[in-house]
Tab-separated table of C-alpha atoms in Angstrom:
chain	number	residue	atom	x	y	z
A	1	MET	CA	-0.071	0.134	-0.148
A	2	PRO	CA	1.199	3.229	-1.324
A	3	ALA	CA	2.714	5.540	1.589
A	4	LEU	CA	0.675	8.909	2.766
A	5	ARG	CA	3.320	10.736	1.203
A	6	THR	CA	2.898	9.345	-2.005
A	7	LEU	CA	-1.047	9.596	-1.835
A	8	VAL	CA	-0.473	13.570	-0.990
A	9	ARG	CA	1.553	13.779	-4.206
A	10	SER	CA	-0.608	12.008	-6.532
A	11	GLU	CA	-3.101	14.252	-5.125
A	12	LEU	CA	-1.595	17.927	-5.672
A	13	LEU	CA	-0.240	16.318	-9.221
A	14	LYS	CA	-3.470	15.958	-10.063
A	15	LEU	CA	-4.959	19.182	-8.529
A	16	GLY	CA	-2.186	20.257	-10.875
A	17	THR	CA	-3.339	19.362	-13.919
A	18	THR	CA	-7.144	20.642	-13.453
A	19	ARG	CA	-7.928	24.183	-14.254
A	20	MET	CA	-10.524	25.010	-11.129
A	21	PRO	CA	-7.823	24.885	-8.766
A	22	TRP	CA	-5.751	27.076	-10.803
A	23	LEU	CA	-8.451	29.243	-11.597
A	24	LEU	CA	-9.196	29.818	-7.931
A	25	VAL	CA	-6.017	30.698	-6.721
A	26	LEU	CA	-5.777	32.811	-9.352
A	27	ALA	CA	-8.991	34.339	-8.614
A	28	THR	CA	-8.748	34.693	-4.955
A	29	SER	CA	-5.146	36.371	-5.949
A	30	LEU	CA	-6.735	38.682	-7.620
A	31	ALA	CA	-9.709	39.240	-4.077
A	32	THR	CA	-6.862	39.941	-2.062
A	33	LEU	CA	-5.228	42.456	-4.601
A	34	VAL	CA	-8.539	43.986	-5.233
A	35	LEU	CA	-9.487	44.170	-1.170
A	36	ALA	CA	-6.300	45.667	-0.160
A	37	VAL	CA	-5.649	47.945	-2.604
A	38	GLN	CA	-9.110	49.724	-1.109
A	39	PRO	CA	-8.090	51.127	2.070
A	40	ILE	CA	-4.972	52.745	0.137
A	41	ALA	CA	-7.074	54.135	-2.691
A	42	ARG	CA	-9.323	55.787	0.188
A	43	ALA	CA	-6.350	56.487	2.970
A	44	GLY	CA	-7.159	60.431	4.558
A	45	ARG	CA	-10.092	60.373	3.323
A	46	GLY	CA	-13.645	60.254	4.940
A	47	GLY	CA	-12.174	59.198	7.835
A	48	THR	CA	-9.887	56.166	6.824
A	49	PRO	CA	-6.538	56.000	8.362
A	50	SER	CA	-3.606	57.885	6.406
A	51	LEU	CA	-1.249	56.158	4.399
A	52	GLY	CA	2.204	55.491	7.334
A	53	THR	CA	-0.985	55.010	9.944
A	54	ALA	CA	-1.268	51.913	12.217
A	55	GLY	CA	-4.627	51.506	10.855
A	56	ALA	CA	-3.845	51.541	6.978
A	57	ALA	CA	-1.665	49.040	7.464
A	58	LEU	CA	-4.058	46.874	9.173
A	59	GLY	CA	-6.392	47.817	6.003
A	60	VAL	CA	-3.852	46.453	3.750
A	61	LEU	CA	-3.210	43.559	5.565
A	62	ASP	CA	-7.243	42.119	6.646
A	63	ALA	CA	-7.812	41.838	2.909
A	64	MET	CA	-6.496	38.240	3.471
A	65	GLY	CA	-8.875	37.544	6.192
A	66	GLN	CA	-11.842	38.170	3.161
A	67	ALA	CA	-10.556	36.180	0.979
A	68	ALA	CA	-9.504	33.156	2.724
A	69	LEU	CA	-12.924	31.947	1.395
A	70	GLY	CA	-11.126	31.088	-1.706
A	71	ALA	CA	-8.996	28.239	0.374
A	72	LEU	CA	-12.426	26.788	1.728
A	73	LEU	CA	-13.552	26.261	-1.565
A	74	LEU	CA	-10.436	24.518	-2.429
A	75	GLY	CA	-10.500	22.085	0.358
A	76	VAL	CA	-14.120	21.038	-0.937
A	77	LEU	CA	-12.146	20.586	-4.429
A	78	VAL	CA	-9.433	18.286	-3.234
A	79	VAL	CA	-12.175	16.049	-1.948
A	80	THR	CA	-15.132	16.560	-5.057
A	81	THR	CA	-13.336	16.837	-7.620
A	82	ASP	CA	-12.252	12.954	-7.837
A	83	PHE	CA	-15.988	12.100	-7.118
A	84	ARG	CA	-17.119	14.551	-10.182
A	85	HIS	CA	-14.779	13.170	-12.789
A	86	GLY	CA	-15.145	9.343	-11.138
A	87	THR	CA	-10.950	8.769	-10.717
A	88	VAL	CA	-12.134	7.739	-6.916
A	89	ALA	CA	-12.216	4.251	-8.043
A	90	THR	CA	-8.162	4.334	-9.457
A	91	PHE	CA	-7.486	6.039	-6.592
A	92	LEU	CA	-9.254	3.484	-4.376
A	93	LEU	CA	-7.594	0.635	-5.933
A	94	GLN	CA	-4.326	2.594	-5.000
A	95	ALA	CA	-5.415	2.651	-1.438
A	96	PRO	CA	-8.736	0.813	-1.125
A	97	ASP	CA	-8.351	1.902	2.929
A	98	ARG	CA	-11.127	5.006	2.516
A	99	VAL	CA	-10.028	6.387	6.589
A	100	ARG	CA	-6.430	6.644	4.569
A	101	LEU	CA	-7.969	8.560	1.412
A	102	LEU	CA	-9.788	11.112	3.406
A	103	VAL	CA	-6.659	11.821	5.427
A	104	ALA	CA	-4.201	11.729	2.156
A	105	LYS	CA	-7.045	15.140	0.885
A	106	VAL	CA	-7.155	16.103	4.194
A	107	LEU	CA	-2.910	16.820	3.999
A	108	THR	CA	-3.045	17.799	0.417
A	109	ALA	CA	-6.200	20.352	1.369
A	110	LEU	CA	-3.860	21.632	4.486
A	111	LEU	CA	-0.725	21.689	2.193
A	112	LEU	CA	-3.211	24.022	-0.435
A	113	GLY	CA	-4.693	25.957	2.132
A	114	LEU	CA	-1.322	26.889	3.434
A	115	GLY	CA	0.092	27.880	0.117
A	116	LEU	CA	-2.620	29.807	-1.065
A	117	GLY	CA	-2.147	31.773	2.209
A	118	LEU	CA	1.252	32.439	1.720
A	119	VAL	CA	0.548	33.741	-1.501
A	120	SER	CA	-1.760	35.893	-0.631
A	121	LEU	CA	0.534	37.296	2.060
A	122	LEU	CA	3.292	37.999	-0.719
A	123	VAL	CA	0.618	39.687	-2.531
A	124	VAL	CA	-0.680	41.939	0.051
A	125	SER	CA	2.814	42.034	1.345
A	126	ALA	CA	4.259	43.719	-1.870
A	127	LEU	CA	1.671	45.784	-1.710
A	128	GLY	CA	1.607	47.584	1.648
A	129	ILE	CA	5.327	48.119	1.142
A	130	LEU	CA	5.068	49.735	-3.206
A	131	SER	CA	2.516	52.255	-1.417
A	132	GLY	CA	3.868	53.352	1.828
A	133	ALA	CA	1.445	51.704	3.779
A	134	TRP	CA	3.702	49.509	5.334
A	135	ALA	CA	6.271	52.284	5.776
A	136	GLY	CA	9.131	51.698	8.856
A	137	GLY	CA	8.146	50.447	12.629
A	138	LEU	CA	4.513	49.678	11.176
A	139	VAL	CA	5.525	46.683	10.933
A	140	ASN	CA	5.731	45.332	14.397
A	141	ALA	CA	4.178	42.380	16.814
A	142	SER	CA	0.924	43.630	16.851
A	143	THR	CA	1.170	43.508	12.908
A	144	ALA	CA	3.030	40.140	12.943
A	145	LEU	CA	0.470	38.180	15.518
A	146	ALA	CA	-2.585	39.822	12.683
A	147	GLY	CA	-0.814	38.559	9.906
A	148	PHE	CA	-0.073	35.004	11.646
A	149	GLY	CA	-3.323	34.400	12.533
A	150	LEU	CA	-5.019	35.325	8.792
A	151	LEU	CA	-2.294	32.877	7.708
A	152	LEU	CA	-3.147	30.240	9.947
A	153	THR	CA	-7.050	30.878	8.858
A	154	TYR	CA	-5.925	29.779	5.378
A	155	PRO	CA	-5.323	25.658	6.127
A	156	LEU	CA	-8.309	26.219	8.346
A	157	TYR	CA	-10.471	27.457	5.985
A	158	ALA	CA	-9.128	24.660	3.663
A	159	LEU	CA	-9.806	21.927	6.209
A	160	LEU	CA	-13.323	23.185	7.087
A	161	GLY	CA	-13.625	22.760	3.112
A	162	THR	CA	-12.716	18.731	2.820
A	163	ALA	CA	-14.944	18.341	5.504
A	164	VAL	CA	-18.153	19.818	3.791
A	165	GLY	CA	-16.739	18.559	0.284
A	166	ALA	CA	-16.864	14.734	2.718
A	167	LEU	CA	-20.205	15.095	3.144
A	168	LEU	CA	-21.471	16.577	-0.403
A	169	ARG	CA	-18.691	15.191	-2.344
A	170	ARG	CA	-21.141	13.993	-5.086
A	171	ASN	CA	-22.763	17.283	-5.832
A	172	GLN	CA	-19.723	19.415	-6.134
A	173	PRO	CA	-21.535	22.263	-6.807
A	174	LEU	CA	-23.655	22.366	-4.131
A	175	ALA	CA	-20.572	21.672	-1.997
A	176	VAL	CA	-19.090	24.860	-3.739
A	177	LEU	CA	-22.205	27.289	-2.964
A	178	LEU	CA	-23.332	25.791	0.298
A	179	PRO	CA	-20.064	28.066	1.916
A	180	LEU	CA	-20.986	30.641	0.397
A	181	VAL	CA	-24.101	31.196	0.511
A	182	TRP	CA	-23.483	30.190	4.687
A	183	VAL	CA	-21.521	32.915	4.861
A	184	TRP	CA	-23.037	35.934	3.035
A	185	GLY	CA	-26.822	34.668	3.681
A	186	ILE	CA	-28.017	31.568	5.962
A	187	GLU	CA	-25.231	32.600	8.925
A	188	PRO	CA	-26.449	36.162	9.190
A	189	LEU	CA	-29.135	35.630	9.188
A	190	ALA	CA	-30.404	33.209	11.295
A	191	LEU	CA	-28.209	34.917	14.385
A	192	SER	CA	-29.535	38.432	13.337
A	193	GLY	CA	-32.391	37.930	16.582
A	194	LEU	CA	-29.723	36.518	18.691
A	195	PRO	CA	-27.340	38.014	22.079
A	196	PRO	CA	-24.687	39.716	20.365
A	197	ALA	CA	-22.741	37.643	22.503
A	198	SER	CA	-23.501	34.313	20.775
A	199	LEU	CA	-22.397	35.363	17.698
A	200	ARG	CA	-18.647	34.653	18.854
A	201	TRP	CA	-19.087	31.525	18.515
A	202	SER	CA	-20.335	31.810	14.981
A	203	LEU	CA	-18.255	31.287	11.751
A	204	HIS	CA	-17.708	34.650	11.382
A	205	GLY	CA	-17.317	34.976	15.259
A	206	VAL	CA	-14.833	32.047	15.503
A	207	THR	CA	-12.336	33.551	12.046
A	208	ALA	CA	-12.670	36.916	13.472
A	209	ALA	CA	-10.854	35.575	17.073
A	210	VAL	CA	-8.237	33.627	15.226
A	211	GLN	CA	-7.819	36.705	13.087
A	212	ASN	CA	-7.062	38.946	15.957
A	213	ALA	CA	-9.559	41.255	14.650
A	214	GLY	CA	-9.833	43.333	18.062
A	215	THR	CA	-12.056	46.129	17.229
A	216	LEU	CA	-14.977	43.258	17.304
A	217	PRO	CA	-17.125	42.757	20.488
A	218	PHE	CA	-17.460	40.361	22.939
A	219	LEU	CA	-14.177	38.509	20.719
A	220	LEU	CA	-13.020	35.245	21.845
A	221	PRO	CA	-9.020	34.869	22.511
A	222	VAL	CA	-7.538	34.011	19.494
A	223	TRP	CA	-6.567	30.115	21.205
A	224	ALA	CA	-10.098	29.894	21.723
A	225	GLY	CA	-11.114	30.972	18.286
A	226	GLY	CA	-8.880	28.544	16.901
A	227	ALA	CA	-9.946	25.563	18.826
A	228	ALA	CA	-13.565	25.940	18.582
A	229	LEU	CA	-13.050	26.442	14.837
A	230	LEU	CA	-11.287	23.494	14.759
A	231	GLY	CA	-13.788	21.880	16.416
A	232	TYR	CA	-16.089	22.384	14.160
A	233	THR	CA	-14.556	21.573	11.411
A	234	VAL	CA	-13.154	17.730	13.278
A	235	LEU	CA	-17.003	17.191	13.630
A	236	LEU	CA	-18.310	18.152	10.407
A	237	LEU	CA	-15.189	15.882	9.083
A	238	GLY	CA	-16.009	12.700	11.047
A	239	ALA	CA	-19.659	12.694	10.029
A	240	GLY	CA	-17.816	13.424	6.101
A	241	ALA	CA	-15.765	9.987	7.135
A	242	LEU	CA	-18.547	8.006	8.533
A	243	GLN	CA	-20.469	8.901	5.826
A	244	LEU	CA	-17.891	7.485	2.996
A	245	HIS	CA	-16.970	4.955	4.974
A	246	ARG	CA	-20.249	3.724	4.856
A	247	SER	CA	-21.619	4.445	1.273
A	248	ASP	CA	-21.384	2.907	-1.961
A	249	ILE	CA	-18.259	4.168	-4.107
A	250	THR	CA	-18.972	3.124	-7.529
């Protein structure tokens, strides 16, 4: 039976030969660029922080957080692509153990999520330096902590994407659309009538905690937000693994 490293390498090679993951990486990079340009273009107007201030520096950096959904969708593709193209049977011929199949995909998603996060960090860093938003002295321990949290969001979201993909593996369009609908529509609507303090446990709330978005009220500590986000992911991933184990794969 092939080692996990071989299976992960096979997954990376397979995804590298399909168009959709590359388009998603490109779209995420462009979204990061567009979002990072906005605080620079509006700097010093209408109450927006001026260039050379901590507010402007963090505004550019925060573009990474809004683009992190790309990592979640990338995690979905890691799981669902095999089922969509009917190549999962070939994978199982290499490694009949379905748990190993899912573990290989989880590790692949974590690597891709981290890679996508580094690309986004490179985009905002280049823009911040070239525009003067990251002038000397503004990149300090506080911005480094925020940057670390934003970068950490990417592999965590990619892991969450594998969980969604495992649960909805036979319906790739739904697996891609559902997280977007949840983040932009269902969750805000469902939580709108609840006490503000309860929002800290929502996906948006725990993500903001990981990203150290200290301007939001009732925020969890960074470690608690990360633990909650990881906990939600493990629960969904466990349900997906159980469903995968019991299902008929043909």
